[in-house]
Amino acid sequence: MASKVSLTRYLVEQQRVNGLIPAQLRLLLEVVARSCKSISQAVNKGALGGVLGTAESENVQGEIQKKLDIIANEVLIEANEWGGNLAAMASEEMEGIYVVPNRYPQGEYLLLFDPLDGSSNIDVNVSIGTIFSVLRKPEGSQVSEQDFLQAGSKQVAAGYCVYGPQTTLVLTVGNGVAMFTLDREQGSFVLTQENVQVPADTQEFAINMSNMRHWDAPIKRYVDECLAGKEGPRGKDFNMRWIASMVADVHRILTRGGIFMYPWDKREPTKPGKLRLMYEANPMGWLIEQAGGAATNGKERILAINPTQLHQRVSVILGSKNEVERVTGYHS
Ligand code: P6P
């Protein structure tokens, strides 16, 4: 039987073979993976760990925080602040950036994360996940929030860990997408898929249909055509999925194709969308593109958007390339 390739070995080989991962980035990714193992343990305890329910506090998004949101955030901060490879961190759960304390050496990378995406699913035992993105800190003086405002195309690493029937880490450093499944007996992530490819076509779309009356015309047209099935303009039937956990929906798309849409809608016209650019759309968009898919906001490539605010939101259409191009085409 072929010997198991651990995450560590994969990263060392990517560093040695492709020179893609400097030692400091490799250490950072190992520590993020270790953080995900700790979060997975906490998530798996559920009610037995007294970690379900809300924390009676709100995050910067004005959303009620779940106890596990805060636990996951603290795990990532504490695990990543001492390594000497980061200058600062940013999180969906924190208003401002977290600058590495002076007692630790500052590094050249910036780490952004949504510590536990899909929180509404925690208490009902549906898959959730951690999403992360790594940028280089621009040259210069003391790190600031401005340093984080880089387009998604500047990411040097991106990934997520989905806490579902398996705990699976999905990662790209710009050389394709690899998936690692947590071997709980060994306590290590083992390579279970390399060179992940999203099929260019699909018969499965993911959107929250309850918002249909609020959508813009191009999204309504696309979904209506999917619902028309064989007899309609698409000439084929479509299936629908909506897990209300971006990590789980994106994982399905990376695994078997599909299109995920969280578009702008007229409930709050000044808000470009619900999902956040820096630590949701950018990392997921890069993973999808690295797997041969596409990711736009309906009008332009998500990774080309120049951010103006750390927590800014964006409309997201991502997945099977031909479907995303069709929906984007309807917008032009
Ligand atoms: P809705 C989870 O809260 C999240 O940010 C994404 O993970 C998910 O795709 C979306 O919101 C679900 O939103 O409006 O369907 O509950």
mmCIF file of C-alpha atoms and ligand atoms in Angstrom:
data_model
loop_
_atom_site.group_PDB
_atom_site.id
_atom_site.type_symbol
_atom_site.label_atom_id
_atom_site.label_comp_id
_atom_site.label_asym_id
_atom_site.label_seq_id
_atom_site.Cartn_x
_atom_site.Cartn_y
_atom_site.Cartn_z
ATOM 1 C CA MET A 1 0.000 0.000 0.000
ATOM 2 C CA ALA A 2 1.365 3.451 -0.921
ATOM 3 C CA SER A 3 2.765 5.187 2.182
ATOM 4 C CA LYS A 4 0.599 7.971 3.560
ATOM 5 C CA VAL A 5 1.790 11.497 2.724
ATOM 6 C CA SER A 6 1.323 13.777 5.718
ATOM 7 C CA LEU A 7 0.643 17.498 5.427
ATOM 8 C CA THR A 8 4.174 18.137 6.705
ATOM 9 C CA ARG A 9 5.739 15.978 3.990
ATOM 10 C CA TYR A 10 3.546 17.577 1.316
ATOM 11 C CA LEU A 11 4.591 21.068 2.396
ATOM 12 C CA VAL A 12 8.289 20.104 2.584
ATOM 13 C CA GLU A 13 8.101 18.660 -0.923
ATOM 14 C CA GLN A 14 6.307 21.732 -2.254
ATOM 15 C CA GLN A 15 9.041 23.812 -0.621
ATOM 16 C CA ARG A 16 11.883 21.637 -1.907
ATOM 17 C CA VAL A 17 10.492 20.723 -5.304
ATOM 18 C CA ASN A 18 8.722 23.873 -6.345
ATOM 19 C CA GLY A 19 10.336 26.434 -4.070
ATOM 20 C CA LEU A 20 6.778 27.635 -3.588
ATOM 21 C CA ILE A 21 6.740 27.663 0.161
ATOM 22 C CA PRO A 22 9.451 29.509 2.059
ATOM 23 C CA ALA A 23 10.177 27.929 5.456
ATOM 24 C CA GLN A 24 8.304 30.665 7.321
ATOM 25 C CA LEU A 25 5.154 30.101 5.239
ATOM 26 C CA ARG A 26 5.446 26.344 5.721
ATOM 27 C CA LEU A 27 5.621 26.795 9.505
ATOM 28 C CA LEU A 28 2.609 29.137 9.363
ATOM 29 C CA LEU A 29 0.521 26.614 7.431
ATOM 30 C CA GLU A 30 1.502 23.804 9.823
ATOM 31 C CA VAL A 31 0.396 25.907 12.796
ATOM 32 C CA VAL A 32 -2.888 26.882 11.127
ATOM 33 C CA ALA A 33 -3.536 23.185 10.447
ATOM 34 C CA ARG A 34 -2.796 22.382 14.099
ATOM 35 C CA SER A 35 -5.261 25.120 15.129
ATOM 36 C CA CYS A 36 -7.914 23.500 12.930
ATOM 37 C CA LYS A 37 -7.319 20.183 14.708
ATOM 38 C CA SER A 38 -7.992 21.906 18.056
ATOM 39 C CA ILE A 39 -11.113 23.602 16.705
ATOM 40 C CA SER A 40 -12.299 20.270 15.292
ATOM 41 C CA GLN A 41 -11.938 18.711 18.750
ATOM 42 C CA ALA A 42 -13.991 21.518 20.331
ATOM 43 C CA VAL A 43 -16.665 21.337 17.604
ATOM 44 C CA ASN A 44 -16.909 17.551 17.904
ATOM 45 C CA LYS A 45 -17.607 17.788 21.658
ATOM 46 C CA GLY A 46 -20.829 19.730 20.957
ATOM 47 C CA ALA A 47 -23.188 19.789 23.916
ATOM 48 C CA LEU A 48 -20.808 17.569 25.913
ATOM 49 C CA GLY A 49 -18.222 20.335 25.872
ATOM 50 C CA GLY A 50 -20.625 23.072 26.955
ATOM 51 C CA VAL A 51 -19.661 24.972 23.820
ATOM 52 C CA LEU A 52 -23.018 25.227 22.069
ATOM 53 C CA GLY A 53 -25.272 28.237 22.137
ATOM 54 C CA THR A 54 -24.566 31.944 22.018
ATOM 55 C CA ALA A 55 -21.991 33.967 23.870
ATOM 56 C CA GLU A 56 -24.377 36.891 24.464
ATOM 57 C CA SER A 57 -22.022 39.176 22.459
ATOM 58 C CA GLU A 58 -22.030 40.617 18.958
ATOM 59 C CA ASN A 59 -19.187 40.654 16.420
ATOM 60 C CA VAL A 60 -18.189 43.518 14.178
ATOM 61 C CA GLN A 61 -20.797 42.355 11.694
ATOM 62 C CA GLY A 62 -23.513 42.864 14.290
ATOM 63 C CA GLU A 63 -24.082 39.088 14.428
ATOM 64 C CA ILE A 64 -24.654 37.301 17.737
ATOM 65 C CA GLN A 65 -21.489 35.336 18.427
ATOM 66 C CA LYS A 66 -21.641 31.637 19.227
ATOM 67 C CA LYS A 67 -19.415 30.343 22.009
ATOM 68 C CA LEU A 68 -17.534 28.297 19.416
ATOM 69 C CA ASP A 69 -16.958 31.422 17.261
ATOM 70 C CA ILE A 70 -15.029 32.951 20.137
ATOM 71 C CA ILE A 71 -13.231 29.711 21.058
ATOM 72 C CA ALA A 72 -12.126 29.196 17.442
ATOM 73 C CA ASN A 73 -10.919 32.794 17.191
ATOM 74 C CA GLU A 74 -8.893 32.476 20.404
ATOM 75 C CA VAL A 75 -7.358 29.174 19.264
ATOM 76 C CA LEU A 76 -6.133 30.766 16.026
ATOM 77 C CA ILE A 77 -4.775 33.898 17.721
ATOM 78 C CA GLU A 78 -2.946 32.017 20.494
ATOM 79 C CA ALA A 79 -1.493 29.390 18.162
ATOM 80 C CA ASN A 80 -0.238 31.851 15.547
ATOM 81 C CA GLU A 81 1.070 34.863 17.505
ATOM 82 C CA TRP A 82 4.399 33.408 18.759
ATOM 83 C CA GLY A 83 5.857 31.801 15.605
ATOM 84 C CA GLY A 84 7.766 34.815 14.291
ATOM 85 C CA ASN A 85 6.263 34.435 10.801
ATOM 86 C CA LEU A 86 3.326 36.843 11.177
ATOM 87 C CA ALA A 87 3.139 40.610 11.543
ATOM 88 C CA ALA A 88 -0.592 40.667 12.304
ATOM 89 C CA MET A 89 -3.911 38.841 11.971
ATOM 90 C CA ALA A 90 -7.447 39.834 10.995
ATOM 91 C CA SER A 91 -10.641 37.962 11.789
ATOM 92 C CA GLU A 92 -14.343 38.175 11.074
ATOM 93 C CA GLU A 93 -14.746 38.143 14.870
ATOM 94 C CA MET A 94 -12.529 41.181 15.548
ATOM 95 C CA GLU A 95 -13.159 44.836 14.619
ATOM 96 C CA GLY A 96 -9.521 45.770 14.073
ATOM 97 C CA ILE A 97 -6.332 43.885 13.221
ATOM 98 C CA TYR A 98 -4.432 41.941 15.878
ATOM 99 C CA VAL A 99 -0.779 43.043 15.800
ATOM 100 C CA VAL A 100 1.669 40.393 17.035
ATOM 101 C CA PRO A 101 2.662 41.497 20.561
ATOM 102 C CA ASN A 102 6.143 42.986 21.052
ATOM 103 C CA ARG A 103 7.202 39.974 23.178
ATOM 104 C CA TYR A 104 7.237 37.948 19.953
ATOM 105 C CA PRO A 105 9.271 38.540 16.763
ATOM 106 C CA GLN A 106 7.322 40.044 13.861
ATOM 107 C CA GLY A 107 7.254 38.094 10.577
ATOM 108 C CA GLU A 108 6.558 38.924 6.934
ATOM 109 C CA TYR A 109 3.064 37.406 6.585
ATOM 110 C CA LEU A 110 -0.474 38.524 7.341
ATOM 111 C CA LEU A 111 -3.091 35.913 8.313
ATOM 112 C CA LEU A 112 -6.809 36.503 7.808
ATOM 113 C CA PHE A 113 -9.552 34.116 8.849
ATOM 114 C CA ASP A 114 -13.177 33.427 9.445
ATOM 115 C CA PRO A 115 -12.596 31.195 12.480
ATOM 116 C CA LEU A 116 -15.891 29.356 12.289
ATOM 117 C CA ASP A 117 -17.984 29.960 9.196
ATOM 118 C CA GLY A 118 -21.558 28.722 9.127
ATOM 119 C CA SER A 119 -22.163 29.368 12.822
ATOM 120 C CA SER A 120 -25.931 29.100 12.394
ATOM 121 C CA ASN A 121 -25.316 25.381 11.762
ATOM 122 C CA ILE A 122 -23.319 24.698 14.934
ATOM 123 C CA ASP A 123 -26.255 23.948 17.219
ATOM 124 C CA VAL A 124 -27.979 21.726 14.638
ATOM 125 C CA ASN A 125 -24.915 19.540 13.954
ATOM 126 C CA VAL A 126 -24.426 20.542 10.318
ATOM 127 C CA SER A 127 -20.930 20.941 8.785
ATOM 128 C CA ILE A 128 -19.076 24.198 9.528
ATOM 129 C CA GLY A 129 -15.525 25.298 8.891
ATOM 130 C CA THR A 130 -12.546 27.603 9.270
ATOM 131 C CA ILE A 131 -11.482 29.716 6.263
ATOM 132 C CA PHE A 132 -8.009 31.302 6.052
ATOM 133 C CA SER A 133 -6.008 33.504 3.703
ATOM 134 C CA VAL A 134 -2.306 34.496 3.778
ATOM 135 C CA LEU A 135 -0.851 37.726 2.358
ATOM 136 C CA ARG A 136 2.651 39.153 2.460
ATOM 137 C CA LYS A 137 3.129 42.231 4.613
ATOM 138 C CA PRO A 138 4.175 45.136 2.367
ATOM 139 C CA GLU A 139 7.707 46.455 3.025
ATOM 140 C CA GLY A 140 7.901 49.293 5.422
ATOM 141 C CA SER A 141 7.166 50.357 8.929
ATOM 142 C CA GLN A 142 4.787 49.185 11.618
ATOM 143 C CA VAL A 143 2.029 46.955 10.271
ATOM 144 C CA SER A 144 -1.377 48.633 9.846
ATOM 145 C CA GLU A 145 -4.873 47.715 8.658
ATOM 146 C CA GLN A 146 -3.983 49.336 5.320
ATOM 147 C CA ASP A 147 -1.406 46.548 4.761
ATOM 148 C CA PHE A 148 -4.227 44.004 4.661
ATOM 149 C CA LEU A 149 -6.109 45.794 1.875
ATOM 150 C CA GLN A 150 -4.617 43.780 -0.998
ATOM 151 C CA ALA A 151 -6.473 42.180 -3.919
ATOM 152 C CA GLY A 152 -7.129 38.430 -3.665
ATOM 153 C CA SER A 153 -4.633 37.859 -6.472
ATOM 154 C CA LYS A 154 -1.893 38.746 -3.956
ATOM 155 C CA GLN A 155 -2.627 35.756 -1.688
ATOM 156 C CA VAL A 156 0.329 33.413 -1.131
ATOM 157 C CA ALA A 157 -1.771 30.667 0.498
ATOM 158 C CA ALA A 158 -5.474 30.037 1.100
ATOM 159 C CA GLY A 159 -7.595 27.241 2.425
ATOM 160 C CA TYR A 160 -10.298 25.976 4.720
ATOM 161 C CA CYS A 161 -10.933 23.149 7.130
ATOM 162 C CA VAL A 162 -14.408 21.621 7.009
ATOM 163 C CA TYR A 163 -15.692 19.985 10.217
ATOM 164 C CA GLY A 164 -18.114 17.398 8.868
ATOM 165 C CA PRO A 165 -18.267 13.582 8.797
ATOM 166 C CA GLN A 166 -14.545 13.944 8.139
ATOM 167 C CA THR A 167 -12.321 16.842 9.163
ATOM 168 C CA THR A 168 -10.702 17.841 5.881
ATOM 169 C CA LEU A 169 -8.142 20.571 5.243
ATOM 170 C CA VAL A 170 -8.164 22.012 1.700
ATOM 171 C CA LEU A 171 -5.193 24.129 0.662
ATOM 172 C CA THR A 172 -3.557 25.969 -2.227
ATOM 173 C CA VAL A 173 -0.213 27.759 -2.411
ATOM 174 C CA GLY A 174 -0.665 28.549 -6.087
ATOM 175 C CA ASN A 175 0.200 25.091 -7.456
ATOM 176 C CA GLY A 176 -3.272 23.510 -7.570
ATOM 177 C CA VAL A 177 -5.533 22.363 -4.740
ATOM 178 C CA ALA A 178 -4.818 19.508 -2.317
ATOM 179 C CA MET A 179 -7.090 17.898 0.278
ATOM 180 C CA PHE A 180 -5.934 16.367 3.586
ATOM 181 C CA THR A 181 -8.153 14.225 5.806
ATOM 182 C CA LEU A 182 -7.555 14.209 9.562
ATOM 183 C CA ASP A 183 -6.390 10.786 10.758
ATOM 184 C CA ARG A 184 -7.624 10.986 14.351
ATOM 185 C CA GLU A 185 -5.629 7.911 15.419
ATOM 186 C CA GLN A 186 -2.361 9.531 14.323
ATOM 187 C CA GLY A 187 -3.593 13.077 14.973
ATOM 188 C CA SER A 188 -2.259 14.214 11.588
ATOM 189 C CA PHE A 189 -3.658 15.423 8.272
ATOM 190 C CA VAL A 190 -3.048 12.890 5.466
ATOM 191 C CA LEU A 191 -3.045 13.766 1.752
ATOM 192 C CA THR A 192 -6.203 12.270 0.247
ATOM 193 C CA GLN A 193 -6.511 14.227 -3.002
ATOM 194 C CA GLU A 194 -4.126 16.278 -5.143
ATOM 195 C CA ASN A 195 -4.727 18.445 -8.219
ATOM 196 C CA VAL A 196 -8.437 18.868 -7.446
ATOM 197 C CA GLN A 197 -10.458 19.812 -10.568
ATOM 198 C CA VAL A 198 -13.916 21.453 -10.675
ATOM 199 C CA PRO A 199 -15.873 20.171 -13.736
ATOM 200 C CA ALA A 200 -16.516 23.088 -16.130
ATOM 201 C CA ASP A 201 -20.207 22.143 -16.419
ATOM 202 C CA THR A 202 -22.703 21.169 -13.759
ATOM 203 C CA GLN A 203 -26.334 20.333 -13.087
ATOM 204 C CA GLU A 204 -26.335 21.563 -9.496
ATOM 205 C CA PHE A 205 -26.813 25.108 -8.220
ATOM 206 C CA ALA A 206 -26.597 26.480 -4.679
ATOM 207 C CA ILE A 207 -28.470 29.625 -3.619
ATOM 208 C CA ASN A 208 -30.850 30.589 -0.796
ATOM 209 C CA MET A 209 -34.118 30.419 -2.776
ATOM 210 C CA SER A 210 -36.077 32.246 -0.035
ATOM 211 C CA ASN A 211 -34.445 35.484 -1.276
ATOM 212 C CA MET A 212 -35.709 35.045 -4.860
ATOM 213 C CA ARG A 213 -38.050 38.076 -4.813
ATOM 214 C CA HIS A 214 -35.086 40.303 -3.853
ATOM 215 C CA TRP A 215 -32.673 39.192 -6.609
ATOM 216 C CA ASP A 216 -31.470 41.257 -9.559
ATOM 217 C CA ALA A 217 -32.734 40.181 -13.008
ATOM 218 C CA PRO A 218 -29.599 38.242 -14.187
ATOM 219 C CA ILE A 219 -29.663 35.918 -11.145
ATOM 220 C CA LYS A 220 -33.439 35.425 -11.464
ATOM 221 C CA ARG A 221 -33.019 34.615 -15.173
ATOM 222 C CA TYR A 222 -30.276 32.055 -14.473
ATOM 223 C CA VAL A 223 -32.210 30.291 -11.697
ATOM 224 C CA ASP A 224 -35.493 30.355 -13.669
ATOM 225 C CA GLU A 225 -33.687 28.649 -16.573
ATOM 226 C CA CYS A 226 -32.294 25.986 -14.199
ATOM 227 C CA LEU A 227 -35.799 25.400 -12.781
ATOM 228 C CA ALA A 228 -37.243 25.107 -16.325
ATOM 229 C CA GLY A 229 -35.170 21.931 -16.712
ATOM 230 C CA LYS A 230 -35.150 19.773 -19.857
ATOM 231 C CA GLU A 231 -38.067 21.636 -21.433
ATOM 232 C CA GLY A 232 -36.382 25.001 -20.834
ATOM 233 C CA PRO A 233 -33.510 26.841 -22.557
ATOM 234 C CA ARG A 234 -30.853 24.777 -20.732
ATOM 235 C CA GLY A 235 -32.216 21.485 -22.091
ATOM 236 C CA LYS A 236 -31.322 19.635 -18.890
ATOM 237 C CA ASP A 237 -32.665 19.213 -15.366
ATOM 238 C CA PHE A 238 -30.845 20.818 -12.413
ATOM 239 C CA ASN A 239 -30.542 19.822 -8.748
ATOM 240 C CA MET A 240 -30.366 22.357 -5.911
ATOM 241 C CA ARG A 241 -28.349 22.329 -2.684
ATOM 242 C CA TRP A 242 -28.070 24.999 0.052
ATOM 243 C CA ILE A 243 -26.261 24.034 3.280
ATOM 244 C CA ALA A 244 -26.047 27.654 4.520
ATOM 245 C CA SER A 245 -22.414 26.947 5.325
ATOM 246 C CA MET A 246 -20.123 28.329 2.615
ATOM 247 C CA VAL A 247 -17.318 25.910 3.531
ATOM 248 C CA ALA A 248 -19.611 22.885 3.057
ATOM 249 C CA ASP A 249 -21.127 24.220 -0.188
ATOM 250 C CA VAL A 250 -17.683 25.060 -1.627
ATOM 251 C CA HIS A 251 -16.320 21.666 -0.548
ATOM 252 C CA ARG A 252 -19.128 19.943 -2.474
ATOM 253 C CA ILE A 253 -18.344 22.058 -5.534
ATOM 254 C CA LEU A 254 -14.605 21.265 -5.349
ATOM 255 C CA THR A 255 -15.553 17.608 -4.997
ATOM 256 C CA ARG A 256 -18.214 17.248 -7.722
ATOM 257 C CA GLY A 257 -18.782 20.628 -9.406
ATOM 258 C CA GLY A 258 -21.667 23.103 -9.092
ATOM 259 C CA ILE A 259 -22.286 26.820 -8.829
ATOM 260 C CA PHE A 260 -22.612 28.762 -5.547
ATOM 261 C CA MET A 261 -24.314 32.149 -5.513
ATOM 262 C CA TYR A 262 -24.797 34.680 -2.735
ATOM 263 C CA PRO A 263 -25.680 37.719 -4.891
ATOM 264 C CA TRP A 264 -26.471 41.310 -4.121
ATOM 265 C CA ASP A 265 -30.159 41.749 -3.428
ATOM 266 C CA LYS A 266 -32.439 44.700 -2.931
ATOM 267 C CA ARG A 267 -33.088 44.142 0.792
ATOM 268 C CA GLU A 268 -30.063 46.344 1.547
ATOM 269 C CA PRO A 269 -29.176 47.983 -1.812
ATOM 270 C CA THR A 270 -26.055 49.720 -0.454
ATOM 271 C CA LYS A 271 -24.588 46.376 0.676
ATOM 272 C CA PRO A 272 -22.773 44.639 -2.236
ATOM 273 C CA GLY A 273 -23.602 41.202 -0.761
ATOM 274 C CA LYS A 274 -23.597 39.192 2.475
ATOM 275 C CA LEU A 275 -20.225 37.430 2.277
ATOM 276 C CA ARG A 276 -16.926 39.085 3.198
ATOM 277 C CA LEU A 277 -14.275 39.697 0.580
ATOM 278 C CA MET A 278 -11.024 39.375 2.534
ATOM 279 C CA TYR A 279 -11.548 36.146 4.492
ATOM 280 C CA GLU A 280 -14.386 34.356 2.667
ATOM 281 C CA ALA A 281 -14.651 35.271 -1.028
ATOM 282 C CA ASN A 282 -10.919 35.763 -1.714
ATOM 283 C CA PRO A 283 -9.639 32.463 -0.230
ATOM 284 C CA MET A 284 -12.574 30.485 -1.638
ATOM 285 C CA GLY A 285 -12.260 32.275 -4.986
ATOM 286 C CA TRP A 286 -8.559 31.384 -5.264
ATOM 287 C CA LEU A 287 -9.177 27.728 -4.358
ATOM 288 C CA ILE A 288 -11.919 27.498 -7.007
ATOM 289 C CA GLU A 289 -9.714 29.155 -9.675
ATOM 290 C CA GLN A 290 -6.754 26.904 -8.753
ATOM 291 C CA ALA A 291 -9.107 23.953 -9.346
ATOM 292 C CA GLY A 292 -10.071 25.253 -12.810
ATOM 293 C CA GLY A 293 -13.290 27.020 -11.795
ATOM 294 C CA ALA A 294 -14.225 30.726 -11.817
ATOM 295 C CA ALA A 295 -15.244 33.283 -9.167
ATOM 296 C CA THR A 296 -16.830 36.681 -9.909
ATOM 297 C CA ASN A 297 -19.075 39.226 -8.224
ATOM 298 C CA GLY A 298 -21.317 39.174 -11.294
ATOM 299 C CA LYS A 299 -19.280 41.837 -13.025
ATOM 300 C CA GLU A 300 -15.576 41.167 -12.364
ATOM 301 C CA ARG A 301 -13.172 38.524 -11.087
ATOM 302 C CA ILE A 302 -13.318 38.485 -7.296
ATOM 303 C CA LEU A 303 -9.533 38.227 -7.001
ATOM 304 C CA ALA A 304 -9.161 41.473 -9.005
ATOM 305 C CA ILE A 305 -11.220 43.567 -6.563
ATOM 306 C CA ASN A 306 -9.124 46.170 -4.761
ATOM 307 C CA PRO A 307 -10.410 46.253 -1.172
ATOM 308 C CA THR A 308 -11.123 49.522 0.632
ATOM 309 C CA GLN A 309 -12.280 48.082 3.974
ATOM 310 C CA LEU A 310 -11.155 45.082 6.016
ATOM 311 C CA HIS A 311 -14.683 43.709 6.508
ATOM 312 C CA GLN A 312 -16.169 44.753 3.206
ATOM 313 C CA ARG A 313 -18.775 42.496 1.667
ATOM 314 C CA VAL A 314 -19.088 41.238 -1.888
ATOM 315 C CA SER A 315 -21.546 39.440 -4.147
ATOM 316 C CA VAL A 316 -20.255 35.912 -4.836
ATOM 317 C CA ILE A 317 -20.798 33.669 -7.861
ATOM 318 C CA LEU A 318 -18.291 30.808 -7.961
ATOM 319 C CA GLY A 319 -17.813 27.229 -9.157
ATOM 320 C CA SER A 320 -18.019 25.444 -12.523
ATOM 321 C CA LYS A 321 -16.403 27.783 -15.035
ATOM 322 C CA ASN A 322 -19.027 27.584 -17.805
ATOM 323 C CA GLU A 323 -21.891 28.255 -15.400
ATOM 324 C CA VAL A 324 -20.151 31.198 -13.690
ATOM 325 C CA GLU A 325 -19.354 32.676 -17.107
ATOM 326 C CA ARG A 326 -23.007 32.277 -18.127
ATOM 327 C CA VAL A 327 -24.294 34.092 -15.008
ATOM 328 C CA THR A 328 -21.612 36.795 -15.348
ATOM 329 C CA GLY A 329 -22.550 37.166 -19.017
ATOM 330 C CA TYR A 330 -26.177 37.776 -18.031
ATOM 331 C CA HIS A 331 -24.961 40.715 -15.913
ATOM 332 C CA SER A 332 -23.213 42.463 -18.818
HETATM 333 P P1 P6P B 1 -28.162 32.475 4.705
HETATM 334 C C1 P6P B 1 -22.890 31.558 7.135
HETATM 335 O O1 P6P B 1 -23.480 32.428 8.074
HETATM 336 C C2 P6P B 1 -22.642 32.340 5.852
HETATM 337 O O2 P6P B 1 -21.784 33.408 6.098
HETATM 338 C C3 P6P B 1 -22.080 31.405 4.786
HETATM 339 O O3 P6P B 1 -21.303 30.393 5.320
HETATM 340 C C4 P6P B 1 -23.334 30.865 4.116
HETATM 341 O O4 P6P B 1 -23.127 30.521 2.757
HETATM 342 C C5 P6P B 1 -24.322 32.021 4.235
HETATM 343 O O5 P6P B 1 -23.889 32.834 5.342
HETATM 344 C C6 P6P B 1 -25.727 31.529 4.519
HETATM 345 O O6 P6P B 1 -26.571 32.669 4.510
HETATM 346 O O7 P6P B 1 -28.699 33.858 4.450
HETATM 347 O O8 P6P B 1 -28.632 31.467 3.689
HETATM 348 O O9 P6P B 1 -28.352 31.984 6.126
#
